[in-house]
PDB file of C-alpha atoms and ligand atoms in Angstrom:
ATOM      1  CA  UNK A   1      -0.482  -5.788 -18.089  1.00 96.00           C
ATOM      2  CA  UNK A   2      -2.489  -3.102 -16.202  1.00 98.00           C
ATOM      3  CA  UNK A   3      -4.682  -4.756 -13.716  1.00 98.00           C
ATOM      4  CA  UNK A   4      -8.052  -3.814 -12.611  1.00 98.00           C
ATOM      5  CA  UNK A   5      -7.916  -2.017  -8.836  1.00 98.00           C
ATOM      6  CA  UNK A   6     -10.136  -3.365  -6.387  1.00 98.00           C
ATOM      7  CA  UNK A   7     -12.354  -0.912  -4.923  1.00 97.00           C
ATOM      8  CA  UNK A   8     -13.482  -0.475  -1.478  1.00 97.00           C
ATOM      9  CA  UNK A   9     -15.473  -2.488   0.439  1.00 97.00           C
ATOM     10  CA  UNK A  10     -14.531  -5.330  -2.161  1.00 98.00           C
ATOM     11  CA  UNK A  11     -14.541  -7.918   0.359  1.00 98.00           C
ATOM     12  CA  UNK A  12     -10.711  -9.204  -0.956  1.00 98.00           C
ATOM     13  CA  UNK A  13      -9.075  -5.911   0.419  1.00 98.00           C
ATOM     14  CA  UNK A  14      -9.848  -7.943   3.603  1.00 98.00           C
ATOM     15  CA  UNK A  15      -7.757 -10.477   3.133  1.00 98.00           C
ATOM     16  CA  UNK A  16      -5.134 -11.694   5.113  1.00 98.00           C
ATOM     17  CA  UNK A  17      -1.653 -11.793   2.210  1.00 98.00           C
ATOM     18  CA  UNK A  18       0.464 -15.007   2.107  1.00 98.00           C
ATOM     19  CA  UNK A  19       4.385 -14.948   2.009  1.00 98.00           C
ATOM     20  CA  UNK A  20       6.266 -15.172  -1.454  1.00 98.00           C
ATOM     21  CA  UNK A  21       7.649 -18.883  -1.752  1.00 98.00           C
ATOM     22  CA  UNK A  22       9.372 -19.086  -4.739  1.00 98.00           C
ATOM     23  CA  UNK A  23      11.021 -15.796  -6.385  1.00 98.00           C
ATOM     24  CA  UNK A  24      10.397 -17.028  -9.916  1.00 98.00           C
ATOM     25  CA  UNK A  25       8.987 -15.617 -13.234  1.00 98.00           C
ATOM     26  CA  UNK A  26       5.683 -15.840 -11.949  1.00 98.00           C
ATOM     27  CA  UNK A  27       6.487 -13.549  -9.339  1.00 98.00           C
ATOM     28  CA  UNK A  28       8.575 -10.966 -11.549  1.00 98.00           C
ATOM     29  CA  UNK A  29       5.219 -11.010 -13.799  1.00 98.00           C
ATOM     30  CA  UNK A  30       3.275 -10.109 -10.681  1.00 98.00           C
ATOM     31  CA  UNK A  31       5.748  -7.325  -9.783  1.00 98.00           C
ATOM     32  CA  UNK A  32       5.544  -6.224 -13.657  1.00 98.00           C
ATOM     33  CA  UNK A  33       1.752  -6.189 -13.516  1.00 98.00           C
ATOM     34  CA  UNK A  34       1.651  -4.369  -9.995  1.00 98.00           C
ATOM     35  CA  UNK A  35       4.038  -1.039 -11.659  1.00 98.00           C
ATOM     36  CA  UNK A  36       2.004  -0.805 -14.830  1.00 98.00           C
ATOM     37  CA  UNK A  37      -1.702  -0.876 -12.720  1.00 98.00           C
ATOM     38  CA  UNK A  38       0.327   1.211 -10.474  1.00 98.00           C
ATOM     39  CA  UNK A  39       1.644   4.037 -12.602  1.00 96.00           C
ATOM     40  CA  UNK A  40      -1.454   3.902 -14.415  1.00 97.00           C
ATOM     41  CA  UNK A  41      -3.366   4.691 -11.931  1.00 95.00           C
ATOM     42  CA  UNK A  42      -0.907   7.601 -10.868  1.00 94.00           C
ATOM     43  CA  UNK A  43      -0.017   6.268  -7.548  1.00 96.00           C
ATOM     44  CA  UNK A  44       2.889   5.876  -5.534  1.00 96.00           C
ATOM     45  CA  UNK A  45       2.581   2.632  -3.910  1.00 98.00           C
ATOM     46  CA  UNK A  46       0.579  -0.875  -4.090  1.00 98.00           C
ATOM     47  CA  UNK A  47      -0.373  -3.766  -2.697  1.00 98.00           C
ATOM     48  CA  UNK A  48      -0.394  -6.882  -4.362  1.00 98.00           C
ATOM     49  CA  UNK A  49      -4.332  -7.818  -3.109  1.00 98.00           C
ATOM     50  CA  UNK A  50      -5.636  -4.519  -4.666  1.00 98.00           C
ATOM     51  CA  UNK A  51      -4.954  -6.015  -8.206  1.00 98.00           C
ATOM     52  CA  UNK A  52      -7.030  -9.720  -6.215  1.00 98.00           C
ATOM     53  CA  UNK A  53      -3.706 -11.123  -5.476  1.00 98.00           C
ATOM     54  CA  UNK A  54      -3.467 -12.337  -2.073  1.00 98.00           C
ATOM     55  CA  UNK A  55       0.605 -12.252  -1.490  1.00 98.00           C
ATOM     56  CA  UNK A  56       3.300 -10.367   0.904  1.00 98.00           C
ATOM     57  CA  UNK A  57       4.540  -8.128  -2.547  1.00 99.00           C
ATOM     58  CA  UNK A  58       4.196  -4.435  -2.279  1.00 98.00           C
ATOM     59  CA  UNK A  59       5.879  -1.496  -4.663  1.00 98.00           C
ATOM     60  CA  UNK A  60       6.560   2.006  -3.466  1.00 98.00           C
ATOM     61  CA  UNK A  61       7.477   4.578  -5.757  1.00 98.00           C
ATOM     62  CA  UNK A  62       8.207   7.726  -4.630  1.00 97.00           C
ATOM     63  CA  UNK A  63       8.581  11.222  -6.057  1.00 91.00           C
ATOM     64  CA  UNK A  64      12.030  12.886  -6.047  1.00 89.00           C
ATOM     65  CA  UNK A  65      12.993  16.427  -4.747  1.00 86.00           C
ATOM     66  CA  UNK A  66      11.791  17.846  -8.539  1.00 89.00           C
ATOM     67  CA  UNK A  67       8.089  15.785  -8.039  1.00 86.00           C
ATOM     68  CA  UNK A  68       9.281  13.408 -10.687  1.00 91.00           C
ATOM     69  CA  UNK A  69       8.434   9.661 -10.565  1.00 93.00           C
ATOM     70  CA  UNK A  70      11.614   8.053 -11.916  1.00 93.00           C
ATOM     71  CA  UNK A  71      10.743   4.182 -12.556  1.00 92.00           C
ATOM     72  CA  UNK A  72      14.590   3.265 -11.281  1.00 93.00           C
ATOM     73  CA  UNK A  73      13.128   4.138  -7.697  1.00 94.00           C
ATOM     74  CA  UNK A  74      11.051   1.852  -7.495  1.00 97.00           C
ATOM     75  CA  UNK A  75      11.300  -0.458  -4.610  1.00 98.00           C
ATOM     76  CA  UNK A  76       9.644  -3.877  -5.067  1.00 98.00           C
ATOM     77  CA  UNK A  77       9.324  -5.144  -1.324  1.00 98.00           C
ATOM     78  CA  UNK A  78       8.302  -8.598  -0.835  1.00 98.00           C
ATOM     79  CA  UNK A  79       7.505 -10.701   2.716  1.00 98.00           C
ATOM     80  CA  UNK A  80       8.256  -7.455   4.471  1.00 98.00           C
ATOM     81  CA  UNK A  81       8.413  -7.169   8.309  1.00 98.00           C
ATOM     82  CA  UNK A  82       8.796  -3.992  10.798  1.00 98.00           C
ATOM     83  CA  UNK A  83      11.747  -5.215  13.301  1.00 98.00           C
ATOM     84  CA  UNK A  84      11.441  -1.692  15.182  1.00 98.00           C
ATOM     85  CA  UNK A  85       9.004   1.314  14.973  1.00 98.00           C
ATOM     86  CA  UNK A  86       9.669   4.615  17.173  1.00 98.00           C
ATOM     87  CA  UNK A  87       8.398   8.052  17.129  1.00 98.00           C
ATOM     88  CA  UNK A  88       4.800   9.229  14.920  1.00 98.00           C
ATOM     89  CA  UNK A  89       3.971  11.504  12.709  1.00 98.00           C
ATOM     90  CA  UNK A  90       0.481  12.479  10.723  1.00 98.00           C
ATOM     91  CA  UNK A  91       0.256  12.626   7.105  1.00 97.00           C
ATOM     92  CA  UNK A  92      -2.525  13.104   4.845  1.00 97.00           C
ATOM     93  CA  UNK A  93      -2.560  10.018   3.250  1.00 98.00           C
ATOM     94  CA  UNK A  94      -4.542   8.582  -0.060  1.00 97.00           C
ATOM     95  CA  UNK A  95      -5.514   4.857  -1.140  1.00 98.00           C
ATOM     96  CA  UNK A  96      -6.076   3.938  -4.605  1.00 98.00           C
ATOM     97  CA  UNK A  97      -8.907   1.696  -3.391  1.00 98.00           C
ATOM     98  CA  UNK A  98     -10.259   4.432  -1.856  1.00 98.00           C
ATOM     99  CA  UNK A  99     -10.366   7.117  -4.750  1.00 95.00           C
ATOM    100  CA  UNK A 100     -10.162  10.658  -4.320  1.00 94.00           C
ATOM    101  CA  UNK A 101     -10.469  10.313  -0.442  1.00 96.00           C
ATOM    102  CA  UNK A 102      -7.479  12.053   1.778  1.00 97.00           C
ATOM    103  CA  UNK A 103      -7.458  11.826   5.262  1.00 97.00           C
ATOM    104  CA  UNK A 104      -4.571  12.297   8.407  1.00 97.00           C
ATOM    105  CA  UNK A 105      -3.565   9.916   9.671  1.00 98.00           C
ATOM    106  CA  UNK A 106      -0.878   8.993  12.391  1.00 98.00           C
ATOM    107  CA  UNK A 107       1.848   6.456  12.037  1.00 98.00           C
ATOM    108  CA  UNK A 108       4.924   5.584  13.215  1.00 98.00           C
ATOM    109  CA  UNK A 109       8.025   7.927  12.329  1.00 98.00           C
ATOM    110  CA  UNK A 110      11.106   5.386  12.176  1.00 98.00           C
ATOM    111  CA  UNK A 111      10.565   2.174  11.467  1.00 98.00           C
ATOM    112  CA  UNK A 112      13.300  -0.901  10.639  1.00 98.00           C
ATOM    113  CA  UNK A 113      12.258  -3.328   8.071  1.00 98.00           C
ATOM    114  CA  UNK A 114      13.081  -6.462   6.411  1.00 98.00           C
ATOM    115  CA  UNK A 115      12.070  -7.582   3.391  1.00 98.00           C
ATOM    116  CA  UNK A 116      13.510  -9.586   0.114  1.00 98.00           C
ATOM    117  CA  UNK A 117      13.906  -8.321  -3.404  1.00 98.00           C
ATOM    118  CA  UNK A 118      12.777 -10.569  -6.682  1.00 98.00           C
ATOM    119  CA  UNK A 119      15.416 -12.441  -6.231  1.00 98.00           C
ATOM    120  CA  UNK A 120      14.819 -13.676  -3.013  1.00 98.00           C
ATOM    121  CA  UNK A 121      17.880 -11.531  -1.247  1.00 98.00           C
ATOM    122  CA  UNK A 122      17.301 -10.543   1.986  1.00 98.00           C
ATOM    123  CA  UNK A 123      17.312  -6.811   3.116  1.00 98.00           C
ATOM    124  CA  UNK A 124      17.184  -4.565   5.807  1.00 98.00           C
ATOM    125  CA  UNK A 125      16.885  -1.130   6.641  1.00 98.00           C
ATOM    126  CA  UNK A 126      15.868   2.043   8.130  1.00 98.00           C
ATOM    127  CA  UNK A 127      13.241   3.846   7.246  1.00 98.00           C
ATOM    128  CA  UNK A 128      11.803   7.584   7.929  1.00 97.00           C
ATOM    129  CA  UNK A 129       9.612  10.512   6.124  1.00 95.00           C
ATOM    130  CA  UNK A 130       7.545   9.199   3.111  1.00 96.00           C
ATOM    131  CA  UNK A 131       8.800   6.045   2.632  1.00 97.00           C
ATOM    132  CA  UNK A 132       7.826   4.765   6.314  1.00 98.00           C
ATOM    133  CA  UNK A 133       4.933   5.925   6.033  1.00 98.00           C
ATOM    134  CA  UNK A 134       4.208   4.346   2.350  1.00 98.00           C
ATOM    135  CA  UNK A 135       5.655   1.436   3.954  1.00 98.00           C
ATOM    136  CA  UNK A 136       3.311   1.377   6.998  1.00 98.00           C
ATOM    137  CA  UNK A 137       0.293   1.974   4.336  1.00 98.00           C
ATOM    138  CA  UNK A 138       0.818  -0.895   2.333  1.00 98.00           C
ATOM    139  CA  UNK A 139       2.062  -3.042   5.176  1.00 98.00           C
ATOM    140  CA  UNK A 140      -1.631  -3.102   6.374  1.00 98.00           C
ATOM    141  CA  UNK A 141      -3.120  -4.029   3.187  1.00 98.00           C
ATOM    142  CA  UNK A 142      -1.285  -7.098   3.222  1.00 98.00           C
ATOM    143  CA  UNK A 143      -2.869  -7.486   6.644  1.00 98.00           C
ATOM    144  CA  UNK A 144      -5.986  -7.042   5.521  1.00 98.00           C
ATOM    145  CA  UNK A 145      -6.831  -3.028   6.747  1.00 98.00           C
ATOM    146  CA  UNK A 146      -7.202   0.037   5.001  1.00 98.00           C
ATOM    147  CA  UNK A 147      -6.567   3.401   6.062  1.00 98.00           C
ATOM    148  CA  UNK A 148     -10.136   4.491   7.023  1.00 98.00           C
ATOM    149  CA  UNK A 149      -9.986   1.893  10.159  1.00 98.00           C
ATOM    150  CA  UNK A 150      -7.823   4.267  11.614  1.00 98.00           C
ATOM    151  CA  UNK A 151     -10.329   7.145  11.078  1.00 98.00           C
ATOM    152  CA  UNK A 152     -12.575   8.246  14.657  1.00 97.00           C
ATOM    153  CA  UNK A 153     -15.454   6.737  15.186  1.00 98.00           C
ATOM    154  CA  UNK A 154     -17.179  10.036  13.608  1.00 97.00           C
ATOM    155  CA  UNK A 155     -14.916  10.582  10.636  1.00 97.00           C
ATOM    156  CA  UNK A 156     -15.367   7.326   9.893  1.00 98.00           C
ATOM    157  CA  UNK A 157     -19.081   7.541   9.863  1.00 98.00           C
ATOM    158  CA  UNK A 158     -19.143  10.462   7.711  1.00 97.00           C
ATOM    159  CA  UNK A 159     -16.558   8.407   5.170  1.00 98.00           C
ATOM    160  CA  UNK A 160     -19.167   5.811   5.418  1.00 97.00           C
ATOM    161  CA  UNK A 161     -21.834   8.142   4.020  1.00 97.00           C
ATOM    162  CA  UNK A 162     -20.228  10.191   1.640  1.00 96.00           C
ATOM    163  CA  UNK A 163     -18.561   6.995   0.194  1.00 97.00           C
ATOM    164  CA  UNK A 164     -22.303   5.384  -0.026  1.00 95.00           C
ATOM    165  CA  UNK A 165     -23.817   8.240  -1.711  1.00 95.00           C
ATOM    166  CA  UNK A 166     -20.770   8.152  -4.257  1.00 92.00           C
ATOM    167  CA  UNK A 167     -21.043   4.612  -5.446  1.00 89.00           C
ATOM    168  CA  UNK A 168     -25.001   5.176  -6.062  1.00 90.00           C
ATOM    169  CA  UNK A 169     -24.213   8.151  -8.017  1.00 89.00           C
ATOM    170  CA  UNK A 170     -21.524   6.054 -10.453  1.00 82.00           C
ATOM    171  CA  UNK A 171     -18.427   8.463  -9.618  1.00 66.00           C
TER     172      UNK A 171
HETATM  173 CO1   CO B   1      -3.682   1.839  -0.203  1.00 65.59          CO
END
């Protein structure tokens, strides 16, 4: 079922995400929910709290080398953890809370992970290019940060603004 996306500054996008206890049908319905808002919404990663649900799940689905989305890419990451982070790189990134807003940003180029599939298997890797930094994105929504916080103190200002003058006008 495609889920509505919360929208910045909904107050839940603030929220600190719990860990996944049991990897059960109520979870694989979460993770089923999470692709279809997801793909709907033509991104390439999400959070469980931007659909209002306050768990460690994320899904990343990158493009291939032909720009195609194929749905058997999809990584469904749950209780994930960065063991090891080294280098940084800036990318202009994108939040489907945040629509239509694209900013640089600078994160951490190598990072090792752990994380458990839906079935509760345990997994770890490395991690560069896209996917780290998809990764790192969604990582900090299940901490409760978006993007924008990493903005300067001027950009952000100016985000602030625009973003204002945007809701007023309905867009
Ligand atoms: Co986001």
């Amino acid at each position: 079922m495609v889920r509505e996306v919360l929208i910045y500054p909904d107050r839940r996008l603030k929220l600190v995400s719990k860990d996944v206890e049991n990897f059960d049908a109520q979870l694989h319905s979460l993770l089923e929910d999470m692709k279809e808002t997801m793909y709907a919404s033509d991104g390439i990663g999400l959070a469980a709290i931007q659909i209002g649900v306050a768990k460690n799940v994320l899904i990343i689905n990158l493009a291939d080398e032909e720009g195609e989305q194929s749905p058997e890419d999809l990584q469904e990451i749950i209780n994930p953890v960065i063991l090891e982070a080294h280098g940084s790189v800036t990318y202009q990134e994108g939040c489907l809370s945040i629509p239509s807003v694209y900013e640089d940003i600078e994160r951490k180029k190598e990072i090792r992970v752990r994380y458990f599939n839906r079935d509760g298997e345990m997994i770890e890797k490395d991690l560069d290019s896209l996917m780290s930094i998809a990764f790192q994105h969604e990582l900090d929504h299940l901490q409760g940060h978006l993007f924008i916080e990493k903005l300067s103190y001027l950009k952000r200002k100016k985000f602030e603004k625009d973003w204002k003058k945007k809701i007023k006008e309905g867009k």
